[in-house]
Coordinates of C-alpha atoms in Angstrom, one line a residue:
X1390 CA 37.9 118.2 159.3
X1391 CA 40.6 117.8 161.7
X1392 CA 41.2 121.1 163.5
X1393 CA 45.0 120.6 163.8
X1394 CA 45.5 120.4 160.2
X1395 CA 43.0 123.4 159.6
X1396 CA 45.0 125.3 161.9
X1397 CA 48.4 124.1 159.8
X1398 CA 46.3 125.0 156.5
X1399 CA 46.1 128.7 158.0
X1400 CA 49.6 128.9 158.7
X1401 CA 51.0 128.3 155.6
X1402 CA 49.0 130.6 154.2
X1403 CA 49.7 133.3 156.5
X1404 CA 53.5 132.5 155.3
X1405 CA 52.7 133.2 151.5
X1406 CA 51.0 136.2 152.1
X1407 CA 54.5 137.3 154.1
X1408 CA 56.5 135.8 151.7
X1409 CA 54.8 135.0 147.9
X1410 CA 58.5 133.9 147.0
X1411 CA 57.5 130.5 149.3
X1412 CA 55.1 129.3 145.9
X1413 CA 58.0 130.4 143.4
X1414 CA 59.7 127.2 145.1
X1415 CA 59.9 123.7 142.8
X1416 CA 58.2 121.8 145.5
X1417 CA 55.0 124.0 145.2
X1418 CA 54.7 123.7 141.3
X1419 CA 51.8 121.4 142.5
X1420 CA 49.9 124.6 144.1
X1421 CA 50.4 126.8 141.6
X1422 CA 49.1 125.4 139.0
X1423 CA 46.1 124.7 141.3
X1424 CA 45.8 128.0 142.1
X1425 CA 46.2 129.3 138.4
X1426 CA 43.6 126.9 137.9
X1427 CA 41.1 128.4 140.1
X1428 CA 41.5 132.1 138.2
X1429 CA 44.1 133.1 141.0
X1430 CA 47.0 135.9 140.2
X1431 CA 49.8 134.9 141.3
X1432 CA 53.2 137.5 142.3
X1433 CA 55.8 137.1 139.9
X1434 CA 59.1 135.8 141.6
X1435 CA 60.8 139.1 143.2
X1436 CA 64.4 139.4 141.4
X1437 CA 67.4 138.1 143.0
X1438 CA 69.8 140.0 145.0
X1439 CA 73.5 140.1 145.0
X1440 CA 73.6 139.0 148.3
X1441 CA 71.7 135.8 147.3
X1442 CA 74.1 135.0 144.0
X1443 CA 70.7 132.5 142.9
X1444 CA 71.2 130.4 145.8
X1445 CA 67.9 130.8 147.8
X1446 CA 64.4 131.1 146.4
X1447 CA 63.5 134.1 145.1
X1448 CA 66.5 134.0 142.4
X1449 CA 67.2 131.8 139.8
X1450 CA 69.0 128.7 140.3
X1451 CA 72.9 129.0 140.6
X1452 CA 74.2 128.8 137.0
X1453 CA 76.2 125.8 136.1
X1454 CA 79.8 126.4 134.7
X1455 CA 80.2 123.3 132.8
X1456 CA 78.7 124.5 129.6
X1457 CA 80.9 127.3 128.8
X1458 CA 84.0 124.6 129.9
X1459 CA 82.8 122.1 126.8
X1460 CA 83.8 125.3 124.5
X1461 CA 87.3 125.5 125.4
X1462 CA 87.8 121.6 125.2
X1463 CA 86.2 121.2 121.7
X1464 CA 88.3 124.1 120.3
X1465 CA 91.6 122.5 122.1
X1466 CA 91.2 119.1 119.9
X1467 CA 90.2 121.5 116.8
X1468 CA 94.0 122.9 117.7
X1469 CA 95.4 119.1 117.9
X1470 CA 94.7 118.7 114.5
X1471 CA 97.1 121.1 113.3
X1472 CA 100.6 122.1 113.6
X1473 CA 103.2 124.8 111.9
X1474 CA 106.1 123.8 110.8
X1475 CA 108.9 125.7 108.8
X1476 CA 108.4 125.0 105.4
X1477 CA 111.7 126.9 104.1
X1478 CA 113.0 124.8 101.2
X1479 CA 110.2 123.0 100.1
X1480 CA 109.1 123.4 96.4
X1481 CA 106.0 122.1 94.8
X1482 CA 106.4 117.9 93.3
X1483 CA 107.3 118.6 89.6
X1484 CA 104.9 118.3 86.8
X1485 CA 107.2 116.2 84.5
X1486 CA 106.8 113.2 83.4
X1487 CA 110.2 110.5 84.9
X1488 CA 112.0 108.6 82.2
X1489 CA 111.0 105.2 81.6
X1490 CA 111.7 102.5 84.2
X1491 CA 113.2 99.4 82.0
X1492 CA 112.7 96.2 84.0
X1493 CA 115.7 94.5 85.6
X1494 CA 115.0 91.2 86.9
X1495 CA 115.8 88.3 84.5
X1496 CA 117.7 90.7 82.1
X1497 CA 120.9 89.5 80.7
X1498 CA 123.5 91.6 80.3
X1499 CA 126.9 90.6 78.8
X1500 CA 130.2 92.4 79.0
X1501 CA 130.1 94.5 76.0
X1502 CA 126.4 95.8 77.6
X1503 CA 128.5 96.7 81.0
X1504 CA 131.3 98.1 79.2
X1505 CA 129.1 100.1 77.4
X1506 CA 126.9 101.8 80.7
X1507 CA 129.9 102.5 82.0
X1508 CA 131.0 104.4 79.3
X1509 CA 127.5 106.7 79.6
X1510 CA 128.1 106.9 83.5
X1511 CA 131.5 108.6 82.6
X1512 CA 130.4 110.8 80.2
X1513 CA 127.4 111.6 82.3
X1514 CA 129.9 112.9 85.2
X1515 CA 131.3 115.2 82.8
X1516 CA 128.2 116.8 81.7
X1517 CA 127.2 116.9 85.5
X1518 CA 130.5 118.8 85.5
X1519 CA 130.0 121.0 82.7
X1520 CA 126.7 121.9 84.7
X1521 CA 124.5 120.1 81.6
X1522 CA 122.1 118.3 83.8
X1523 CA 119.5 117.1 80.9
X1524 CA 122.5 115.5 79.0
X1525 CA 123.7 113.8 82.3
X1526 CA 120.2 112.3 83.0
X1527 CA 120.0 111.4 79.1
X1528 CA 123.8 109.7 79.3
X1529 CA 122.7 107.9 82.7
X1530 CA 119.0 106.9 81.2
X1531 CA 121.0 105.4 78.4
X1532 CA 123.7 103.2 80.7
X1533 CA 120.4 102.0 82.7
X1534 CA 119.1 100.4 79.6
X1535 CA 122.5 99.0 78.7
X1536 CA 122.6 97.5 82.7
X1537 CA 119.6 98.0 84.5
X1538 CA 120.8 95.7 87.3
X1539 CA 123.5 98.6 89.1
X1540 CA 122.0 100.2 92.1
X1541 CA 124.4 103.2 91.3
X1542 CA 123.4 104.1 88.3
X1543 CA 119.7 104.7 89.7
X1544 CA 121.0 106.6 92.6
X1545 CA 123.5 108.6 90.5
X1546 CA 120.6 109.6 88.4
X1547 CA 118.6 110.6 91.4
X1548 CA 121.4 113.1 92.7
X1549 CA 120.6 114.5 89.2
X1550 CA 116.8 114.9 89.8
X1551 CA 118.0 116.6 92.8
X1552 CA 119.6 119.3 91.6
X1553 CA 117.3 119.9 88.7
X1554 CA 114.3 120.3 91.9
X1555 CA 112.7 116.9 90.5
X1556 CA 112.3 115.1 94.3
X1557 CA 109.1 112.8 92.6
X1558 CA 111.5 111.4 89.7
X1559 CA 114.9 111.2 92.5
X1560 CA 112.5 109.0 94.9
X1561 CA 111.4 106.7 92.0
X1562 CA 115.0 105.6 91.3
X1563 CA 116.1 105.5 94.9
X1564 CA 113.1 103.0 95.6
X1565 CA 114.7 100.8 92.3
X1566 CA 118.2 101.2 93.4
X1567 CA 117.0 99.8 97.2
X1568 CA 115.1 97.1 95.8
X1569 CA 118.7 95.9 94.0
X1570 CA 120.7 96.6 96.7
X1571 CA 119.3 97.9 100.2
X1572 CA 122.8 97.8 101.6
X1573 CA 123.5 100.8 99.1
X1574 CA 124.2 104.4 101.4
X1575 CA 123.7 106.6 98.1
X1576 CA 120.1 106.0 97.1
X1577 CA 118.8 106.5 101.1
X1578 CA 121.0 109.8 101.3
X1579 CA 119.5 111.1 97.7
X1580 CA 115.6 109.9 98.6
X1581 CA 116.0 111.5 102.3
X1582 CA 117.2 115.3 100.3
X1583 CA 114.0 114.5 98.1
X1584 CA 112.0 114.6 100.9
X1585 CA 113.1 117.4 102.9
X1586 CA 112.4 119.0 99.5
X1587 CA 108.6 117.9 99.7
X1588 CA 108.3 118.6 103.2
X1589 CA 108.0 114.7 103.9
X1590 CA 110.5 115.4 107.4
X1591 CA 109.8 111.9 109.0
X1592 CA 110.0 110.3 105.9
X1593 CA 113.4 112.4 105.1
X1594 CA 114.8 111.8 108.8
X1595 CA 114.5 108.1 108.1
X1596 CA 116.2 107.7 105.3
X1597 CA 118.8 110.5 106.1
X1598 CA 119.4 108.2 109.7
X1599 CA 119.9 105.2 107.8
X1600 CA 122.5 106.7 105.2
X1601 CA 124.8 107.3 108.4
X1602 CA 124.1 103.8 109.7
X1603 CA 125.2 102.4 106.0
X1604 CA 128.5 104.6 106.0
X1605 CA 128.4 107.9 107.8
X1606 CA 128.0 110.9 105.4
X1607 CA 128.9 114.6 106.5
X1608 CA 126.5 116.2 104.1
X1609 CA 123.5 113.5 104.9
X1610 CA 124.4 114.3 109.1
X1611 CA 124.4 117.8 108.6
X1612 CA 120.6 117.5 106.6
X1613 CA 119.2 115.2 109.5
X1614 CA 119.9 117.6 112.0
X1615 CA 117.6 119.9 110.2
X1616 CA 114.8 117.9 109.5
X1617 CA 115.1 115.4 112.6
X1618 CA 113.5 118.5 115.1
X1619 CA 110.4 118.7 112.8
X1620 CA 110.0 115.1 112.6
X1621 CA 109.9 114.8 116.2
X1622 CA 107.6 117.7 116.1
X1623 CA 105.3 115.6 114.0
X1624 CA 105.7 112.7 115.9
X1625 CA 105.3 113.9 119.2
X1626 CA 101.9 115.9 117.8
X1627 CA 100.5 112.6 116.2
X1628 CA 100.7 111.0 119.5
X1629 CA 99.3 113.7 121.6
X1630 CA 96.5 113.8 119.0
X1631 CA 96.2 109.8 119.5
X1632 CA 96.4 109.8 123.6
X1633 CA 93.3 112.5 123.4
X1634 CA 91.6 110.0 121.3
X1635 CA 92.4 107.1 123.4
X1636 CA 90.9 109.4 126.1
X1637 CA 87.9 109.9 124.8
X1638 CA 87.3 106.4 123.4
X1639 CA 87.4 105.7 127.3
X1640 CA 85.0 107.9 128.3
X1641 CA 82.8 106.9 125.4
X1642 CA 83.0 103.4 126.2
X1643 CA 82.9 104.2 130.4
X1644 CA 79.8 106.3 129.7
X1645 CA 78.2 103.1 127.9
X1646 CA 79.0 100.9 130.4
X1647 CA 77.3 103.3 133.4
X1648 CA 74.2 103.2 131.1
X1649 CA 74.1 99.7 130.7
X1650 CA 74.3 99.5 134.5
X1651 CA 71.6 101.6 135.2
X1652 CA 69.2 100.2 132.6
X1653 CA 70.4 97.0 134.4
X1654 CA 69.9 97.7 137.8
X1655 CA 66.5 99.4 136.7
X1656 CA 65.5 96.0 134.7
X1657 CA 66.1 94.9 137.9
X1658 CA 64.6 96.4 140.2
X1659 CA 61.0 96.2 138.0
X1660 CA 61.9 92.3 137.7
X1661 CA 61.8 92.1 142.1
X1662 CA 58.7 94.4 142.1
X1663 CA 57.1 92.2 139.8
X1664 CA 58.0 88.7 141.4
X1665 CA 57.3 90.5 145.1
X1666 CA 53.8 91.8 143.3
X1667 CA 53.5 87.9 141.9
X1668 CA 54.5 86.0 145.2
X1669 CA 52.3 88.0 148.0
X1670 CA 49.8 90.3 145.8
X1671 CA 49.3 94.0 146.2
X1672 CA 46.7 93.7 149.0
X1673 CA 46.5 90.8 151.4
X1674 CA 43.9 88.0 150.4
X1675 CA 44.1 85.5 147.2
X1676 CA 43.6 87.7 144.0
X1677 CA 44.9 91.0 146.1
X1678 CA 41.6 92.0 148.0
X1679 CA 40.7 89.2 151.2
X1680 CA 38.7 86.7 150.0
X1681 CA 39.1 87.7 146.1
X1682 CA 38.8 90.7 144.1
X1683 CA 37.5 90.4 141.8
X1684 CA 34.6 88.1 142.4
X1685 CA 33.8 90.0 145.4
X1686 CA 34.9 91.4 148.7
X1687 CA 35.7 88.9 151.2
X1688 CA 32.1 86.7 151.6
X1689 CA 29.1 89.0 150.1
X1690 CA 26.6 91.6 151.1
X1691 CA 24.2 90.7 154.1
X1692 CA 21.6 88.5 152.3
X1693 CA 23.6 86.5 150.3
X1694 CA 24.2 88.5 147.1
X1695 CA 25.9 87.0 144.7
X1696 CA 29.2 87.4 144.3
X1697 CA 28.6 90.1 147.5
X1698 CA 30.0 91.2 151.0
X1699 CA 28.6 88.5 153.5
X1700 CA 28.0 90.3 157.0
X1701 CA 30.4 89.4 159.5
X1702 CA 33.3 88.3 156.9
X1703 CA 36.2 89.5 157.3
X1704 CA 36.8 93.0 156.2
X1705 CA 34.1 94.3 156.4
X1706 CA 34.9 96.6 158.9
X1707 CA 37.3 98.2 156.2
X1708 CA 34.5 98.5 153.6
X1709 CA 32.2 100.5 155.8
X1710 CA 35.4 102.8 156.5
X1711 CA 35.7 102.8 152.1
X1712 CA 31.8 104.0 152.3
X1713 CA 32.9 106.8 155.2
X1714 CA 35.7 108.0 153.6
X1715 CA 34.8 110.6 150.8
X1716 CA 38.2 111.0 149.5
X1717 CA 38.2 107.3 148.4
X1718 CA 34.4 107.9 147.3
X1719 CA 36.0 110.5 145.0
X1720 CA 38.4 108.8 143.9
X1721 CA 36.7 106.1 142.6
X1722 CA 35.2 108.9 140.5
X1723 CA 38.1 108.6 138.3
X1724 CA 38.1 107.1 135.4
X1725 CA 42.0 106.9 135.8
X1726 CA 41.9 105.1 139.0
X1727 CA 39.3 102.7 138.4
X1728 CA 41.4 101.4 135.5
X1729 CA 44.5 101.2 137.3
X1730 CA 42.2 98.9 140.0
X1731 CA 40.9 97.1 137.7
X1732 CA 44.3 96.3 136.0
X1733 CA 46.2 95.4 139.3
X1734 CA 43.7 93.4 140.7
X1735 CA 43.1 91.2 137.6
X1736 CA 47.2 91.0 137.5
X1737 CA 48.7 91.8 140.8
X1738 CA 52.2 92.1 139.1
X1739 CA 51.0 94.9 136.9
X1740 CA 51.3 97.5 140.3
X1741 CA 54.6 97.7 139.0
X1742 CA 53.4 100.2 136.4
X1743 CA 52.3 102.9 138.3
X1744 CA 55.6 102.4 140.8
X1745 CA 55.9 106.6 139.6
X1746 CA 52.2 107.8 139.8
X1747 CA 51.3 108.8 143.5
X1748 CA 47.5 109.3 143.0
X1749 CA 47.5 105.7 142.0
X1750 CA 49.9 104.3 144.3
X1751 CA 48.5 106.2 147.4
X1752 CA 45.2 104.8 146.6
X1753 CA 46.3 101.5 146.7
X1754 CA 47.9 101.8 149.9
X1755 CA 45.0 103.3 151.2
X1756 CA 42.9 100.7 150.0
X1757 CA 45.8 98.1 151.6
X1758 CA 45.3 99.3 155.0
X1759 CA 41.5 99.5 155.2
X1760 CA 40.8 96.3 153.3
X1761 CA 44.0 94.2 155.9
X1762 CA 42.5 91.3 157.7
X1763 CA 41.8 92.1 161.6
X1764 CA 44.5 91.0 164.3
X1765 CA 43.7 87.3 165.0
X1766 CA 41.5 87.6 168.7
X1767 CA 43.1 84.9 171.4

């Protein structure tokens, strides 16, 4: 053995015995388990010291701060998804049932019919003033069936739900008094108030805005400055919530498109090994080995044997080294690397399948060297 490396050999282990943190290191996972293997006991890793903060080997590695950071960012969207409000004013949707809607399209009403609602609508604005509020929705259900084409009379009904705390019902006739005439002021001011009584604040702020567009209404401004702060609450909240969405549909799809890369480039890379493997062979010579392998070492064996080592072929001279050298002997021991020979040399290209095993892929560059044709002599 050479005495250089002997004296190396003795070195290193004068090292562990000063310092048995050296075979706690990663790199020397190898040697441990040899040892361990062998019966040996080997010193538990001494404990780290302050001074080291798990930076150098005898500690543990440093620890890594961006797990506890996920816990803050998870429970930060858990807090986009909600959001107080002042709820002051709102009352539950009513349980009652709204009068019945009579259809208005096609409906012909003559004069007598129109005289007639209007009648109801009056009296209806004396009960309202009398405070009877089931008569006035009774009186103005009955002047809708006389005339169901008059916006008013929907949105005068509504200002009745309104005051009676019946925002479901007031909303149902605003919608039919829109749908006659959008141009109306009254059935947008009297749907936004049934809003703000749900809660609905964008919804309320929208109709509310559009009542003072129509024909400016002090009560309906004085509303929409209430309710317009919480709807841009809402709003701006909704698109917070839909930029940190966004976000991480970014990083989703970023994180997809790095994977794809990689599994790319990697494709790639196996493709050039296996086309350099197909175009040249693992070892020099046709079929890998000079001369063929299998089917023989370059030539044959002195004597002619078939399929043998000729004497004076080329490389021979590296299969006489192969019989000297007892760590290839040993390693054709192996059941492992005989396979692996066996399956490169009867497909070059398949090297590329132990690219990641070093006892395989040393052997073959071993093997390389040993079995290369000599320099060409002048």
């Amino acid at each position: 053995m050479d005495s250089r490396k002997v004296s190396e050999l003795k070195a290193f282990v004068q090292l562990c015995e000063a310092n048995p943190a050296v075979l706690h290191l990663p790199e020397m996972g190898f040697l441990r388990n040899w040892l361990q293997s062998m019966g040996a006991a080997i010193p538990p890793p001494p404990k780290a010291k302050d001074s080291c903060q798990g930076g150098c080997p005898c500690g543990p590695p440093p620890t890594s701060a961006a797990p506890p950071a996920a816990e803050p960012a998870a429970s930060s969207e858990s807090e986009e998804s909600e959001i107080e409000i002042d709820q002051e004013g709102v009352i539950e949707p009513e349980s009652d049932a709204p009068p019945e809607m009579v259809e208005f399209e096609n409906v012909e009403v003559t004069e007598e019919m129109a005289d007639q609602a209007n009648e109801k609508k009056m009296e209806a604005i004396a009960a309202l003033g009398e405070g009877d509020l089931q008569r006035a929705v009774d009186l103005l259900t009955d002047a809708i069936k006389l005339n169901p084409c008059v916006a008013i009379l929907y949105a005068k009904r509504a200002s009745v739900f309104i005051r009676m705390q019946r925002p479901n019902a007031a909303i149902r006739d605003c919608d039919r008094a829109i749908s006659i005439n959008p141009d109306s002021a009254q059935p947008y001011k009297w749907r936004g108030k049934a809003h703000r009584l749900l809660g609905h604040w964008e919804e309320a702020a929208k109709d509310l805005a559009m009542t003072c567009k129509l024909d400016y209404d002090e009560d309906a401004s004085v509303m929409l400055k209430e309710v317009q702060p919480k709807a841009n609450k809402i709003m701006e909240h909704r698109r917070k919530y839909e930029r940190k969405r966004e976000e991480k549909e970014i990083r989703e799809k970023q994180e997809r498109i790095k994977k794809a890369r990689e599994e790319h480039a990697r494709a790639q890379r196996e493709e050039e090994a296996r086309q350099s493997a197909e175009g040249a062979g693992f070892f020099p010579g046709a079929g890998g080995f000079p001369g063929g392998f299998p089917g023989g070492f370059p030539g044959g064996a002195p004597g002619g044997a078939p399929r043998g080592f000729p004497g004076g072929a080329p490389g021979m001279a590296g299969f006489g080294d192969l019989l000297n050298d007892p760590e290839l002997l040993m390693a054709m021991k192996d059941p492992e690397v005989m396979t692996a020979i066996q399956d490169v040399t009867s497909n070059p290209a398949n090297i590329s399948k132990y690219q990641n095993n070093p006892k395989i892929m040393g052997l073959m560059a071993k093997l390389s060297a040993k079995f290369a044709p000599p320099p060409s002599q002048p």
